[in-house]
Short mmCIF file of C-alpha atoms in Angstrom, two decimals:
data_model
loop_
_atom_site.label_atom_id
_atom_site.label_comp_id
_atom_site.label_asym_id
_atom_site.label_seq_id
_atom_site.Cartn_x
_atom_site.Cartn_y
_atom_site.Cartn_z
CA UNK A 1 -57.56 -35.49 -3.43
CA UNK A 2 -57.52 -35.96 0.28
CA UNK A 3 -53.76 -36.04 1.83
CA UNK A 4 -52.93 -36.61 5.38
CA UNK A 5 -49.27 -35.90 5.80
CA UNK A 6 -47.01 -37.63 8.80
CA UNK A 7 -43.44 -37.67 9.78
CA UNK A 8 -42.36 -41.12 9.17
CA UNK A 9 -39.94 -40.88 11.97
CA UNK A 10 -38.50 -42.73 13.50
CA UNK A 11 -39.55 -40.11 16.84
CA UNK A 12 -36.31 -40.88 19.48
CA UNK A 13 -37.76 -39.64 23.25
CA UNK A 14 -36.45 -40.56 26.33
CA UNK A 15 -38.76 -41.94 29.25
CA UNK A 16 -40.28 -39.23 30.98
CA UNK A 17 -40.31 -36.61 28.68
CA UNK A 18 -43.03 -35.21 26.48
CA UNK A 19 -44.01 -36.41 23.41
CA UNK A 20 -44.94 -34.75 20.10
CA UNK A 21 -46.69 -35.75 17.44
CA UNK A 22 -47.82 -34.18 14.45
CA UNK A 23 -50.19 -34.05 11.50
CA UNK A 24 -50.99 -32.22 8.31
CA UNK A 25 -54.62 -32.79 5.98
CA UNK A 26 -55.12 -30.94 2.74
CA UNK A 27 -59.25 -31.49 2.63
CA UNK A 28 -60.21 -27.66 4.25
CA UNK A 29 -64.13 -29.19 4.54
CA UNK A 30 -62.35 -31.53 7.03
CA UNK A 31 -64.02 -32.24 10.22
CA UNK A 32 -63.28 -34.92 12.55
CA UNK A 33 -59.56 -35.93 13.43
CA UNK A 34 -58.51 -39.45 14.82
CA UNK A 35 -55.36 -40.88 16.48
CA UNK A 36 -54.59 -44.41 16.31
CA UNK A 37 -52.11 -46.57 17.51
CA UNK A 38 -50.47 -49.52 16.14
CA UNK A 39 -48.24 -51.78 17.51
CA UNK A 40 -46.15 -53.86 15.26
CA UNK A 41 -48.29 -57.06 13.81
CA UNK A 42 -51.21 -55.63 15.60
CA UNK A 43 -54.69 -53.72 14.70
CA UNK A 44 -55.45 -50.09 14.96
CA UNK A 45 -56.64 -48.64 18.13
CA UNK A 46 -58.28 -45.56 18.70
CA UNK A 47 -56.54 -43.08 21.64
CA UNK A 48 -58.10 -39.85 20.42
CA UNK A 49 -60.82 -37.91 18.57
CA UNK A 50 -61.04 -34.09 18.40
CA UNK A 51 -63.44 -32.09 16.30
CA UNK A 52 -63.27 -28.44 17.55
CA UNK A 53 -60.00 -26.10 17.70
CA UNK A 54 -58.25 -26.25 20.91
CA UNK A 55 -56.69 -29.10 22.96
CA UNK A 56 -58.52 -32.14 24.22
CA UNK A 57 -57.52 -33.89 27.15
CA UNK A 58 -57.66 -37.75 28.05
CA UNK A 59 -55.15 -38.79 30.95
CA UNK A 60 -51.58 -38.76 29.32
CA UNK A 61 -52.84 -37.20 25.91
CA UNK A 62 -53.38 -33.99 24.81
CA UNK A 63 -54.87 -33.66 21.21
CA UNK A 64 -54.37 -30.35 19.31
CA UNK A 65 -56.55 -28.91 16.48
CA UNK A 66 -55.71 -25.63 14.29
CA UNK A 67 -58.04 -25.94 11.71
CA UNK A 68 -56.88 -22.12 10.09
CA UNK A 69 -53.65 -24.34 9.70
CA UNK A 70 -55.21 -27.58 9.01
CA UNK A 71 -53.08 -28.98 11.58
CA UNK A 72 -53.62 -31.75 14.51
CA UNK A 73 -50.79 -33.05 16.99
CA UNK A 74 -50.94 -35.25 19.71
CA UNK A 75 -49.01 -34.56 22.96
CA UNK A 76 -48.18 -37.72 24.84
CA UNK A 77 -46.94 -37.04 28.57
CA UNK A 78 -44.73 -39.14 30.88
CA UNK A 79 -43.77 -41.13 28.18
CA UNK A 80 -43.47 -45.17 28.67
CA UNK A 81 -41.76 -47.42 27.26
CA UNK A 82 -45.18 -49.01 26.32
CA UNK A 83 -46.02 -45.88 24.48
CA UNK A 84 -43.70 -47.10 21.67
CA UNK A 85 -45.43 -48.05 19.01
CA UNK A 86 -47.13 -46.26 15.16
CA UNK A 87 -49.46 -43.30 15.80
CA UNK A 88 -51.63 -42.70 12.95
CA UNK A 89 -53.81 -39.62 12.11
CA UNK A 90 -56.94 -40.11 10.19
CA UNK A 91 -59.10 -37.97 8.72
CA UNK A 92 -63.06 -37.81 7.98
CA UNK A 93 -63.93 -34.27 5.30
CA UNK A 94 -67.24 -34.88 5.32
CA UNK A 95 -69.19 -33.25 8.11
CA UNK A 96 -72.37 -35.48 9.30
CA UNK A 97 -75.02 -35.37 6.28
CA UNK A 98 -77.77 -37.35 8.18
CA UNK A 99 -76.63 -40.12 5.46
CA UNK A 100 -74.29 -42.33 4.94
CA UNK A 101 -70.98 -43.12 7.38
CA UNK A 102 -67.72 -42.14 5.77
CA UNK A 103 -64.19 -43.42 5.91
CA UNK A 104 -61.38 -42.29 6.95
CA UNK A 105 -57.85 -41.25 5.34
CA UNK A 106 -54.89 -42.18 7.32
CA UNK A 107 -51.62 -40.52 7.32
CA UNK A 108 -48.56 -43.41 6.73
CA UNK A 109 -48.29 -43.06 10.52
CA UNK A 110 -45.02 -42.26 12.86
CA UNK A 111 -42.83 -44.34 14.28
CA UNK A 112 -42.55 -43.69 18.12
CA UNK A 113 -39.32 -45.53 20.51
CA UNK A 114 -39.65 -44.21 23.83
CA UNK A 115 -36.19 -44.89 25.32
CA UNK A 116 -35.67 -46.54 28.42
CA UNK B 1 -66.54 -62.23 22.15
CA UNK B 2 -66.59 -58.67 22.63
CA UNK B 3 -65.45 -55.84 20.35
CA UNK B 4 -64.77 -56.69 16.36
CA UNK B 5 -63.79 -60.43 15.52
CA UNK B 6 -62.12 -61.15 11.91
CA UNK B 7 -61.46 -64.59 10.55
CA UNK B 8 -58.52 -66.61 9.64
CA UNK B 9 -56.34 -64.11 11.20
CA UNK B 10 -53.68 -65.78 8.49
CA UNK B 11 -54.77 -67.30 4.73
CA UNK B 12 -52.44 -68.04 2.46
CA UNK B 13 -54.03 -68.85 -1.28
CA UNK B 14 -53.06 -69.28 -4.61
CA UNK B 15 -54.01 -66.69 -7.75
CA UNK B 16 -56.76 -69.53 -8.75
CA UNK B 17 -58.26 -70.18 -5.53
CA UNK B 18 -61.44 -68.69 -3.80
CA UNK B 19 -61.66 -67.40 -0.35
CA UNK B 20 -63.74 -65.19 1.90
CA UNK B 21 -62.60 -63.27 5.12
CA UNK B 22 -65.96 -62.80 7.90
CA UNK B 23 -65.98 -60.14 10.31
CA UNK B 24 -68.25 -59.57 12.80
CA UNK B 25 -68.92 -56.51 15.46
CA UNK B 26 -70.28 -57.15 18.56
CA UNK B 27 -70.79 -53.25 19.58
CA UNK B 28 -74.32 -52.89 18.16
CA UNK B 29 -72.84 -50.70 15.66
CA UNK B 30 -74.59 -49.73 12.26
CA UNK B 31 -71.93 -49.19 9.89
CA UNK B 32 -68.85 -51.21 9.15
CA UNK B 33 -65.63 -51.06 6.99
CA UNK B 34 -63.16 -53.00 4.80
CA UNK B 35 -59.65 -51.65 5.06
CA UNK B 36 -56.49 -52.79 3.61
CA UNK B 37 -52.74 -52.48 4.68
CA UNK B 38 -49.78 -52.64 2.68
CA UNK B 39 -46.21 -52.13 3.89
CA UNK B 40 -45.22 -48.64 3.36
CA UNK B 41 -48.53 -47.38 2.24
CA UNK B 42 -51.15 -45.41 4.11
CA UNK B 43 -54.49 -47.76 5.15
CA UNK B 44 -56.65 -47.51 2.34
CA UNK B 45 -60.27 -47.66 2.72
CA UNK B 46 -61.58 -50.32 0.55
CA UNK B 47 -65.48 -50.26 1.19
CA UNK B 48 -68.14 -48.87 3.65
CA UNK B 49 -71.47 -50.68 4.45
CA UNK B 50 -73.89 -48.16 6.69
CA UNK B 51 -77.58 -50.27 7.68
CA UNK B 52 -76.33 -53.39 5.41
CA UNK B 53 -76.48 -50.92 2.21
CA UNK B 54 -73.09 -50.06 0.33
CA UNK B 55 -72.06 -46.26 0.67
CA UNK B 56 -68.91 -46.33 -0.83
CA UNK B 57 -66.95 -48.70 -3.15
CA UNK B 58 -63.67 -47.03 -3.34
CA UNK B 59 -62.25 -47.79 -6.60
CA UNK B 60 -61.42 -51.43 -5.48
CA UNK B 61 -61.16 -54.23 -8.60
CA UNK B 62 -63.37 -56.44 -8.65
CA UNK B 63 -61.94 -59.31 -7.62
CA UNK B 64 -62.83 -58.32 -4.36
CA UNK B 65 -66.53 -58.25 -3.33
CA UNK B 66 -67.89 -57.69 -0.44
CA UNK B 67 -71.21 -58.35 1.23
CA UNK B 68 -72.52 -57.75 4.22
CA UNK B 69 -76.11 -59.62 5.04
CA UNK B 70 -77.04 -57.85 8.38
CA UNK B 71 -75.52 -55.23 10.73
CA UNK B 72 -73.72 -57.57 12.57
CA UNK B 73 -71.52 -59.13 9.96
CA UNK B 74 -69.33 -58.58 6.84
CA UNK B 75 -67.74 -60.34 4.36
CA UNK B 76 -64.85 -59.73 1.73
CA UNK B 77 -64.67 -62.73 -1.01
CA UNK B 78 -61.93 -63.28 -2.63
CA UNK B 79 -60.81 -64.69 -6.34
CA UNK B 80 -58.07 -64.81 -8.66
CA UNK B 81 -56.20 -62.70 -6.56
CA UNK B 82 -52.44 -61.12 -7.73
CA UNK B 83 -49.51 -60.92 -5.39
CA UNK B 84 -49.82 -57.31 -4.83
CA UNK B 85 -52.90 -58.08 -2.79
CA UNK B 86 -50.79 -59.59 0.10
CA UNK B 87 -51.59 -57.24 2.50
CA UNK B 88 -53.39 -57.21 6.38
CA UNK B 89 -57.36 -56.53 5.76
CA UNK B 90 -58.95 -54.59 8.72
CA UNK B 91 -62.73 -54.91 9.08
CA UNK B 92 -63.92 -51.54 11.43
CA UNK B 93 -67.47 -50.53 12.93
CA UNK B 94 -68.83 -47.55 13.74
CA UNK B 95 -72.30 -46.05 14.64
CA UNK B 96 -73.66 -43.96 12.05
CA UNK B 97 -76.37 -41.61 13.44
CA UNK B 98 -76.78 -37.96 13.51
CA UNK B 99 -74.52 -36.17 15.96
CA UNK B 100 -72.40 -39.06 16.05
CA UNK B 101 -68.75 -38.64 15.01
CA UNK B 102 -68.06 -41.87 13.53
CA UNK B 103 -65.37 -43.31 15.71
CA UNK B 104 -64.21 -46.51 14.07
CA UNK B 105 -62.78 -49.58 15.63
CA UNK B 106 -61.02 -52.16 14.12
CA UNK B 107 -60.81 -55.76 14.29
CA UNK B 108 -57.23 -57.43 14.17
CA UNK B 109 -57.27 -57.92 10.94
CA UNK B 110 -56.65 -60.96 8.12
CA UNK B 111 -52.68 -61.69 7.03
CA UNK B 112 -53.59 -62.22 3.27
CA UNK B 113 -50.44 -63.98 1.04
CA UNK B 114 -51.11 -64.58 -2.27
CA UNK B 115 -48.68 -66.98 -3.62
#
């Protein structure tokens, strides 16, 4: 069974600083990675995607991938207020067939406060 | 309208009555998604639709049914629901192709109460 394991938090972090978020998956034939985030009452929306080992870079966030350790974390820099909100991993195991899109398993997501 | 559109955004029914959420993606995507939410549970995929054809019905009773009648738009109906089924439905999109990665967006989703 597909697990994708979260620290609930809530994640304290004052304005300014760095940060970190992190993320577990059991599925080893897992392949692409996702970070979403959710404000409260609102939708999903997607801030990251990373599908090779290493860091990827967009502006303020830094996605991490250590697939040996089935592990993906997301960095989030100069840290708003704004930035407070659910960050969700999600998790697609199958790799691209040719057929057929596939869904994703979320982690239950972690609860960020960036404090003022 | 731009993006992924779901209506009601809130429906409150009874276990007897009959109901139908619409979703629609306006991202000339191929591939679209049912998800629900439930308060300290993980979003649960419910069912995946990839060129109008069902992929994957993910153990979901069937009191809910979904359709989906072209690329653009997808439906979940709804009947003789129980009160555990209060949750928020998401409706996503992707584009399914080779080489693609699947990113999924979501709509912003349906408040469901079942009374």
């Amino acid at each position: 069974q597909k697990e994708v394991e979260q620290n609930s938090g809530p994640l304290s972090v004052p304005e300014g600083a760095i940060a970190s978020l992190n993320c577990t998956y059991s599925d080893r034939v897992s392949q692409s990675f996702f970070w979403y985030r959710q404000y409260s009452g609102k939708s999903p929306e997607l801030i990251m995607s990373i599908y090779s080992n290493g860091d990827k870079e967009d502006g303020r966030f830094t996605a991490q991938l250590n697939k040996a350790s089935q592990y993906v974390s997301l960095l989030i820099r100069d840290s708003q207020p704004s930035d407070s909100a659910t960050y969700l991993c999600a998790v697609i195991a199958r790799e691209y067939s040719g057929g057929g899109a596939d869904g994703l398993t979320f982690g239950k997501g972690t609860h960020l406060i960036i404090q003022p | 309208e731009t993006g992924v559109t779901q209506t009601p955004r809130h429906l409150v029914m009874g276990m007897t009555n009959k109901k139908s959420l619409k979703c629609e993606q306006h991202l000339g995507h191929n591939a679209m998604y049912w998800y629900k939410q439930s308060a300290k549970k993980p979003l649960e995929l419910m069912f995946v639709y990839s060129l109008e054809e069902r992929v994957e019905n993910n153990s979901v009773p069937s009191r809910f049914s979904p359709e989906c009648p072209n690329s653009s738009h997808l439906f979940l109906h709804l009947h003789t629901l129980q009160p555990e089924d209060s949750a928020l439905y998401l409706c996503a999109s992707s584009q399914d192709r080779r080489g693609s990665y699947n990113e999924q967006f979501f709509g912003p989703g349906t408040r469901l109460t079942v009374l």
